[in-house]
Short mmCIF file of C-alpha atoms and ligand atoms in Angstrom, two decimals:
data_model
loop_
_atom_site.label_atom_id
_atom_site.label_comp_id
_atom_site.label_asym_id
_atom_site.label_seq_id
_atom_site.Cartn_x
_atom_site.Cartn_y
_atom_site.Cartn_z
CA MET A 1 -68.50 21.20 -23.02
CA ILE A 2 -66.92 19.63 -19.90
CA PRO A 3 -68.93 16.58 -18.77
CA THR A 4 -70.73 16.94 -15.39
CA VAL A 5 -68.86 14.00 -13.84
CA ARG A 6 -65.52 15.59 -14.69
CA LEU A 7 -66.69 18.94 -13.28
CA ARG A 8 -67.80 17.20 -10.10
CA VAL A 9 -64.43 15.47 -9.63
CA VAL A 10 -62.55 18.74 -10.22
CA GLY A 11 -64.95 20.56 -7.90
CA GLU A 12 -64.53 18.01 -5.12
CA ARG A 13 -60.76 18.11 -5.43
CA PHE A 14 -60.77 21.87 -4.93
CA GLY A 15 -63.48 21.75 -2.27
CA ILE A 16 -66.09 23.48 -4.47
CA TRP A 17 -69.69 22.38 -3.98
CA MET A 18 -71.09 21.80 -7.46
CA GLY A 19 -74.71 22.05 -6.40
CA ASN A 20 -75.86 19.21 -8.63
CA GLU A 21 -75.75 16.51 -5.94
CA LYS A 22 -78.10 15.96 -3.03
CA ASP A 23 -77.00 17.69 0.17
CA THR A 24 -75.94 15.40 3.01
CA LEU A 25 -77.60 16.27 6.32
CA ILE A 26 -76.31 14.88 9.60
CA LEU A 27 -78.12 15.16 12.91
CA GLY A 28 -75.46 15.41 15.64
CA ILE A 29 -76.23 14.52 19.27
CA GLU A 30 -73.97 15.24 22.25
CA SER A 31 -74.57 14.34 25.92
CA SER A 32 -71.16 13.25 27.27
CA CYS A 33 -71.00 15.67 30.21
CA ASP A 34 -73.22 18.57 31.28
CA GLU A 35 -74.49 19.89 27.95
CA THR A 36 -77.46 18.35 26.14
CA ALA A 37 -76.95 19.32 22.52
CA ALA A 38 -78.25 18.65 19.01
CA ALA A 39 -77.29 20.16 15.66
CA VAL A 40 -77.96 19.75 11.95
CA ILE A 41 -74.92 19.88 9.66
CA LYS A 42 -75.06 20.26 5.87
CA ASN A 43 -72.31 18.72 3.74
CA GLY A 44 -69.93 18.44 6.67
CA ARG A 45 -69.13 22.10 7.15
CA GLU A 46 -72.29 24.18 7.32
CA VAL A 47 -74.17 24.51 10.61
CA LEU A 48 -77.92 24.73 10.00
CA SER A 49 -78.69 24.67 13.71
CA ASN A 50 -76.77 24.25 16.96
CA ILE A 51 -78.89 23.92 20.10
CA ILE A 52 -77.19 23.61 23.49
CA SER A 53 -79.00 23.17 26.79
CA SER A 54 -76.41 23.74 29.49
CA GLN A 55 -76.72 22.32 32.99
CA ILE A 56 -73.96 24.57 34.36
CA GLU A 57 -76.27 26.55 36.68
CA LEU A 58 -77.40 23.30 38.31
CA HIS A 59 -73.92 21.83 38.81
CA LYS A 60 -72.53 25.15 40.08
CA LEU A 61 -74.32 24.47 43.37
CA TYR A 62 -72.05 21.45 43.89
CA GLY A 63 -68.80 22.96 42.56
CA GLY A 64 -68.60 20.46 39.69
CA VAL A 65 -70.56 18.05 37.53
CA VAL A 66 -72.66 15.51 39.49
CA PRO A 67 -72.97 12.50 37.11
CA GLU A 68 -76.37 11.28 38.37
CA ILE A 69 -77.91 14.74 38.00
CA ALA A 70 -76.35 15.12 34.54
CA SER A 71 -77.96 11.88 33.25
CA ARG A 72 -81.38 12.79 34.62
CA LYS A 73 -81.26 16.26 33.05
CA HIS A 74 -80.20 14.83 29.69
CA ILE A 75 -83.27 12.57 29.75
CA GLU A 76 -85.52 15.54 30.51
CA LYS A 77 -84.06 17.75 27.78
CA ILE A 78 -82.92 15.61 24.88
CA ASN A 79 -86.20 15.32 22.93
CA GLN A 80 -86.86 19.02 23.14
CA VAL A 81 -83.28 19.92 22.10
CA ILE A 82 -83.47 17.64 19.04
CA GLU A 83 -86.87 19.05 18.07
CA GLU A 84 -85.50 22.58 18.29
CA ALA A 85 -82.44 21.67 16.21
CA LEU A 86 -84.63 20.20 13.45
CA GLU A 87 -87.02 23.14 13.58
CA GLU A 88 -84.28 25.75 13.37
CA ALA A 89 -82.68 23.89 10.45
CA LYS A 90 -86.14 23.74 8.81
CA VAL A 91 -85.88 19.99 8.26
CA THR A 92 -87.58 16.87 9.58
CA LEU A 93 -86.09 13.51 10.58
CA ASP A 94 -87.06 12.23 7.11
CA ASP A 95 -84.60 14.68 5.51
CA ILE A 96 -81.69 13.51 7.69
CA ASP A 97 -79.14 11.16 6.05
CA ALA A 98 -77.57 9.84 9.27
CA VAL A 99 -77.49 10.38 13.02
CA ALA A 100 -74.08 10.98 14.60
CA VAL A 101 -73.81 10.57 18.37
CA THR A 102 -71.01 10.88 20.93
CA TYR A 103 -70.45 7.43 22.46
CA GLY A 104 -67.28 8.21 24.44
CA PRO A 105 -65.29 9.32 26.30
CA GLY A 106 -67.41 10.89 29.01
CA LEU A 107 -69.74 10.08 31.88
CA VAL A 108 -71.30 6.67 31.25
CA GLY A 109 -74.85 7.55 32.33
CA ALA A 110 -74.78 10.81 30.40
CA LEU A 111 -73.41 9.17 27.23
CA LEU A 112 -76.05 6.43 27.41
CA VAL A 113 -78.87 8.95 27.08
CA GLY A 114 -77.54 10.27 23.75
CA VAL A 115 -76.66 6.81 22.45
CA ALA A 116 -80.09 5.36 23.32
CA GLU A 117 -81.81 8.37 21.76
CA ALA A 118 -79.78 8.11 18.54
CA LYS A 119 -80.43 4.38 18.30
CA ALA A 120 -84.17 4.90 18.80
CA ILE A 121 -84.32 7.55 16.04
CA CYS A 122 -82.29 5.41 13.64
CA PHE A 123 -84.41 2.33 14.36
CA ALA A 124 -87.71 4.16 13.95
CA LYS A 125 -86.68 6.13 10.87
CA LYS A 126 -84.40 3.50 9.29
CA LYS A 127 -81.41 5.83 9.26
CA PRO A 128 -77.70 4.96 9.51
CA LEU A 129 -76.14 5.34 12.97
CA VAL A 130 -72.61 6.77 13.31
CA GLY A 131 -70.88 6.75 16.71
CA VAL A 132 -68.44 9.64 17.21
CA HIS A 133 -65.47 10.10 19.53
CA HIS A 134 -66.06 13.24 21.61
CA ILE A 135 -62.48 14.52 21.28
CA GLU A 136 -62.41 13.88 17.54
CA GLY A 137 -65.53 16.04 17.53
CA HIS A 138 -63.63 18.84 19.30
CA VAL A 139 -60.90 18.73 16.63
CA SER A 140 -63.53 18.70 13.85
CA ALA A 141 -65.08 21.91 15.25
CA ASN A 142 -62.28 23.68 13.40
CA TYR A 143 -63.73 22.65 10.03
CA ILE A 144 -66.90 24.69 10.62
CA GLU A 145 -65.39 28.14 10.20
CA HIS A 146 -62.19 27.36 8.32
CA ALA A 147 -63.03 26.17 4.82
CA ASP A 148 -59.32 25.98 3.96
CA LEU A 149 -58.46 23.62 6.84
CA LYS A 150 -57.92 20.06 5.68
CA PRO A 151 -55.69 17.30 7.08
CA PRO A 152 -52.83 16.85 7.62
CA PHE A 153 -52.29 19.28 10.50
CA LEU A 154 -51.20 19.35 14.13
CA GLY A 155 -53.95 19.48 16.76
CA LEU A 156 -53.63 20.67 20.35
CA ILE A 157 -56.61 19.34 22.32
CA VAL A 158 -57.17 21.17 25.59
CA SER A 159 -60.43 20.27 27.30
CA GLY A 160 -61.75 19.57 30.77
CA GLY A 161 -60.87 15.88 30.50
CA HIS A 162 -58.08 15.73 27.89
CA THR A 163 -54.79 17.30 26.91
CA HIS A 164 -53.32 15.79 23.75
CA LEU A 165 -51.01 16.74 20.93
CA VAL A 166 -52.10 14.84 17.82
CA ILE A 167 -51.21 14.72 14.18
CA VAL A 168 -54.45 14.70 12.21
CA LYS A 169 -53.28 12.58 9.28
CA ASP A 170 -56.63 12.46 7.54
CA TYR A 171 -60.30 12.91 8.50
CA GLY A 172 -60.76 10.61 11.50
CA GLU A 173 -57.13 9.45 11.45
CA TYR A 174 -55.06 10.55 14.42
CA GLU A 175 -51.57 9.90 15.72
CA ILE A 176 -51.14 10.88 19.36
CA ILE A 177 -47.66 12.35 19.94
CA GLY A 178 -48.19 13.78 23.43
CA ARG A 179 -50.63 13.57 26.32
CA THR A 180 -50.99 14.66 29.93
CA ARG A 181 -49.53 12.36 32.56
CA ASP A 182 -51.99 13.53 35.21
CA ASP A 183 -54.57 16.35 35.21
CA ALA A 184 -56.09 17.70 32.00
CA VAL A 185 -55.45 21.40 31.53
CA GLY A 186 -59.14 22.35 31.95
CA GLU A 187 -59.25 20.30 35.15
CA ALA A 188 -56.26 22.30 36.48
CA PHE A 189 -58.06 25.56 35.60
CA ASP A 190 -61.18 24.38 37.44
CA LYS A 191 -59.26 23.22 40.54
CA VAL A 192 -57.17 26.39 40.78
CA ALA A 193 -60.33 28.47 40.33
CA ARG A 194 -61.92 26.65 43.25
CA SER A 195 -58.87 27.24 45.44
CA ILE A 196 -59.11 31.02 44.94
CA GLY A 197 -62.85 31.09 45.54
CA LEU A 198 -64.11 31.27 41.96
CA GLY A 199 -67.05 29.05 41.05
CA TYR A 200 -67.52 26.28 38.48
CA PRO A 201 -66.53 26.16 35.66
CA GLY A 202 -63.32 27.87 36.61
CA GLY A 203 -61.63 28.28 33.22
CA PRO A 204 -63.63 31.28 31.95
CA LYS A 205 -63.47 32.88 35.42
CA ILE A 206 -59.68 32.59 35.62
CA ASP A 207 -59.45 33.94 32.06
CA LYS A 208 -61.46 37.04 33.11
CA LEU A 209 -59.79 37.63 36.49
CA ALA A 210 -56.29 37.15 35.04
CA LYS A 211 -56.79 40.30 32.96
CA GLU A 212 -56.61 42.31 36.22
CA GLY A 213 -53.55 40.49 37.57
CA ASN A 214 -49.78 40.44 37.05
CA PRO A 215 -48.68 37.28 35.19
CA ASN A 216 -45.15 37.70 36.55
CA ALA A 217 -46.18 38.17 40.21
CA ILE A 218 -45.62 34.53 41.18
CA VAL A 219 -43.37 32.02 39.41
CA PHE A 220 -45.24 28.72 39.14
CA PRO A 221 -43.48 25.56 37.86
CA LYS A 222 -43.58 24.45 34.25
CA ALA A 223 -43.22 20.68 34.20
CA LYS A 224 -40.82 18.98 31.80
CA ILE A 225 -40.96 15.22 31.34
CA ASP A 226 -37.65 13.47 30.63
CA GLY A 227 -37.66 11.61 27.34
CA ALA A 228 -41.21 12.72 26.43
CA PRO A 229 -40.93 16.25 25.02
CA PHE A 230 -44.59 16.44 23.99
CA ASP A 231 -46.15 15.06 27.19
CA PHE A 232 -47.69 17.37 29.78
CA SER A 233 -48.14 17.43 33.55
CA PHE A 234 -50.35 19.95 35.33
CA SER A 235 -50.66 18.49 38.83
CA GLY A 236 -47.43 20.24 39.92
CA VAL A 237 -48.61 23.72 39.02
CA LYS A 238 -51.97 23.04 40.68
CA SER A 239 -50.20 21.95 43.92
CA ALA A 240 -47.88 24.97 43.70
CA VAL A 241 -50.93 27.26 43.70
CA LEU A 242 -52.28 25.51 46.82
CA ASN A 243 -48.84 25.75 48.49
CA HIS A 244 -48.67 29.46 47.64
CA ILE A 245 -52.09 30.05 49.24
CA ASN A 246 -51.19 28.02 52.36
CA GLY A 247 -47.84 29.84 52.60
CA CYS A 248 -49.56 33.24 52.44
CA ASN A 249 -52.06 32.17 55.10
CA MET A 250 -49.31 30.94 57.43
CA LYS A 251 -47.20 34.08 57.01
CA GLY A 252 -50.20 36.39 57.25
CA GLN A 253 -49.49 37.70 53.74
CA GLU A 254 -52.18 39.02 51.46
CA ILE A 255 -53.54 36.59 48.86
CA VAL A 256 -54.11 38.34 45.52
CA PRO A 257 -56.46 36.11 43.46
CA ALA A 258 -55.96 38.13 40.25
CA ASP A 259 -52.17 37.68 40.45
CA ILE A 260 -52.56 33.95 41.17
CA ALA A 261 -54.95 33.60 38.20
CA ALA A 262 -52.65 35.52 35.84
CA SER A 263 -49.46 33.74 36.99
CA PHE A 264 -51.05 30.28 36.86
CA GLN A 265 -52.50 30.98 33.42
CA LYS A 266 -49.09 32.15 32.18
CA ALA A 267 -47.33 29.02 33.49
CA VAL A 268 -49.87 26.80 31.73
CA THR A 269 -50.06 28.68 28.44
CA ASP A 270 -46.25 28.98 28.22
CA VAL A 271 -45.98 25.18 28.37
CA LEU A 272 -48.78 24.61 25.85
CA VAL A 273 -47.29 27.11 23.39
CA GLU A 274 -43.72 25.85 23.79
CA LYS A 275 -44.65 22.18 23.24
CA ALA A 276 -47.08 22.80 20.37
CA ILE A 277 -44.54 24.92 18.48
CA LYS A 278 -41.75 22.40 19.12
CA ALA A 279 -44.01 19.61 17.82
CA ALA A 280 -45.06 21.61 14.75
CA LYS A 281 -41.42 22.27 13.88
CA GLU A 282 -40.20 18.73 14.53
CA LYS A 283 -43.10 17.10 12.71
CA ASN A 284 -42.96 19.64 9.90
CA CYS A 285 -46.57 20.82 10.35
CA LYS A 286 -47.36 24.25 8.95
CA LYS A 287 -50.90 24.24 10.35
CA LEU A 288 -51.90 24.05 14.01
CA ALA A 289 -55.51 23.76 15.24
CA LEU A 290 -56.60 24.28 18.85
CA ALA A 291 -59.58 22.32 20.17
CA GLY A 292 -61.59 21.88 23.39
CA GLY A 293 -62.96 24.23 26.04
CA VAL A 294 -59.58 25.75 26.97
CA ALA A 295 -59.05 26.71 23.31
CA SER A 296 -61.33 29.66 24.07
CA ASN A 297 -58.83 30.98 26.65
CA SER A 298 -57.84 34.47 25.54
CA ALA A 299 -54.26 34.35 26.86
CA LEU A 300 -53.63 31.01 25.14
CA ARG A 301 -54.98 32.32 21.84
CA THR A 302 -52.88 35.50 22.01
CA ALA A 303 -49.66 33.70 23.00
CA MET A 304 -50.16 30.96 20.39
CA GLU A 305 -51.02 33.53 17.71
CA GLN A 306 -47.73 35.35 18.40
CA ALA A 307 -45.62 32.18 18.49
CA CYS A 308 -47.19 30.86 15.28
CA LYS A 309 -46.53 34.15 13.52
CA GLU A 310 -42.88 34.04 14.55
CA ASN A 311 -42.56 30.46 13.30
CA ASP A 312 -44.57 30.80 10.08
CA ILE A 313 -47.31 28.40 11.24
CA LYS A 314 -50.98 29.01 10.41
CA LEU A 315 -53.10 28.90 13.55
CA TYR A 316 -56.75 27.82 13.64
CA TYR A 317 -59.23 27.80 16.49
CA PRO A 318 -63.03 27.62 16.67
CA SER A 319 -65.30 30.40 17.97
CA PRO A 320 -65.93 29.97 21.72
CA VAL A 321 -69.36 28.38 21.14
CA TYR A 322 -67.70 25.59 19.12
CA CYS A 323 -64.79 25.20 21.62
CA THR A 324 -66.90 24.02 24.55
CA ASP A 325 -69.21 21.01 24.23
CA ASN A 326 -71.70 21.22 21.36
CA ALA A 327 -73.33 18.89 18.84
CA ALA A 328 -72.28 20.77 15.69
CA MET A 329 -68.75 19.37 16.12
CA ILE A 330 -70.22 15.87 16.50
CA GLY A 331 -72.24 16.32 13.31
CA VAL A 332 -69.12 17.47 11.44
CA ALA A 333 -66.96 14.56 12.68
CA GLY A 334 -69.91 12.23 11.98
CA TYR A 335 -70.19 13.50 8.40
CA TYR A 336 -66.61 12.48 7.59
CA GLU A 337 -67.11 9.08 9.25
CA TYR A 338 -70.34 8.63 7.30
CA GLN A 339 -68.58 9.51 4.03
CA LYS A 340 -65.95 6.88 4.81
CA GLY A 341 -68.69 4.28 5.23
CA VAL A 342 -68.58 3.99 9.04
CA ARG A 343 -71.88 2.60 10.36
CA HIS A 344 -72.64 1.37 13.85
CA GLY A 345 -75.14 -1.32 14.78
CA TRP A 346 -77.66 -1.57 17.64
CA GLU A 347 -74.87 -2.94 19.83
CA LEU A 348 -73.32 0.55 19.99
CA ASN A 349 -72.73 1.30 23.67
CA ALA A 350 -71.37 4.16 25.76
CA VAL A 351 -67.60 3.78 26.21
CA PRO A 352 -66.52 6.11 29.03
CA ASN A 353 -62.78 5.75 28.34
CA LEU A 354 -62.86 5.46 24.54
CA LYS A 355 -59.38 6.04 23.07
CA ILE A 356 -58.75 8.42 20.18
CA GLY A 357 -58.79 6.56 16.86
CA GLU A 358 -60.68 3.55 18.34
CA ARG A 359 -63.78 2.43 16.46
O1 KG4 B 1 -64.25 20.80 26.02
P1 KG4 B 1 -65.06 21.09 27.21
O2 KG4 B 1 -66.32 21.88 27.05
O3 KG4 B 1 -65.47 19.77 27.95
C1 KG4 B 1 -64.72 18.60 27.94
O4 KG4 B 1 -64.82 17.84 26.95
O5 KG4 B 1 -63.97 18.43 28.91
O6 KG4 B 1 -64.09 21.81 28.21
C2 KG4 B 1 -64.49 22.29 29.44
C3 KG4 B 1 -63.28 22.87 30.12
C4 KG4 B 1 -63.54 23.27 31.55
O7 KG4 B 1 -62.49 22.75 32.33
C5 KG4 B 1 -63.52 24.78 31.50
O8 KG4 B 1 -63.09 25.36 32.71
C6 KG4 B 1 -62.54 25.04 30.38
O9 KG4 B 1 -62.85 24.05 29.42
N1 KG4 B 1 -62.68 26.37 29.79
C7 KG4 B 1 -61.71 27.32 29.85
C8 KG4 B 1 -62.24 28.47 29.23
N2 KG4 B 1 -63.51 28.18 28.81
C9 KG4 B 1 -63.76 26.88 29.17
N3 KG4 B 1 -60.48 27.28 30.37
C10 KG4 B 1 -59.73 28.39 30.28
N4 KG4 B 1 -60.17 29.55 29.72
C11 KG4 B 1 -61.41 29.62 29.18
N5 KG4 B 1 -61.83 30.77 28.63
ZN1 ZN B 2 -65.70 18.30 25.45
#
């Protein structure tokens, strides 16, 4: 007979859950921007619940996120969202092994609500507290639906606030090889959407409208940065869209929003695909994972899928609900931090500009 310990070691090595150990349950909390979210994660990869209370309808009135309103809404919603997450997972706070909370980057007032809540729960229930980097959470969202995905791999992070190419060396270990020099890609989507009269958030609206437009109607610039092949710049393409609109207005020419959306989206996705594939080849990565809100963009997924196929790279991306802000991804990232022994004290604070890999 093979001893249990031996079986367990073999099982862990091959990622098989042996069922003879206690499950690890993490309560994830996310409040860095305009979503108040809580989730319960079992053994790092299984989502028992994922509750998201979105404030989008409220911020739409102002064309973007109003930080003060975001913080106030988080305070109103957070207890209820956590209660729902526990209820749906059929667990209580006593069953939870640790609380993982986003402590940066993000809006300081919004982050503080989640951090204070997590600290209060951990203090009252004597549970370990694990602070999580929001963007590391986005990358970790890929672990939820892809059991075979394990580091090392290349990550392309495309969110409303960040655009990074990273090598995920191990769980929670990142090497940044490229970043945006100006606007994040999601920010460019939102600004271009506003300029053609689409509401907030613009990304999904551009994605939809672009399906009716001609991606080759207008040639928008694709920025290259000398000496930094994996860095990005999206302010040029955003200005080019504004110039195109002004030019049409001055010449009395018709503005075709669907063509602008499709052509802008093509310019952006072409750059993202080109740089990610170049990085994967140069860094010898056979796996590429997309992360962040823009990872749900249909044109980006299709173009990246095609390019990865041609270059024998396996592509991963989360379902749309795990691409945009959620707490399941925070629970997953928190699980791996917890397993490594990361614990935060009561001094944990919101860090609005927290860098990737910082603890
Ligand atoms: O990751 P996320 O939820 O928040 C940040 O951490 O920033 O990303 C939000 C961003 C917004 O800019 C939104 O317009 C963009 O993701 N986004 C999309 C799509 N869905 C969301 N951009 C392009 N196409 C989409 N389908
Ligand atoms: Zn995010």
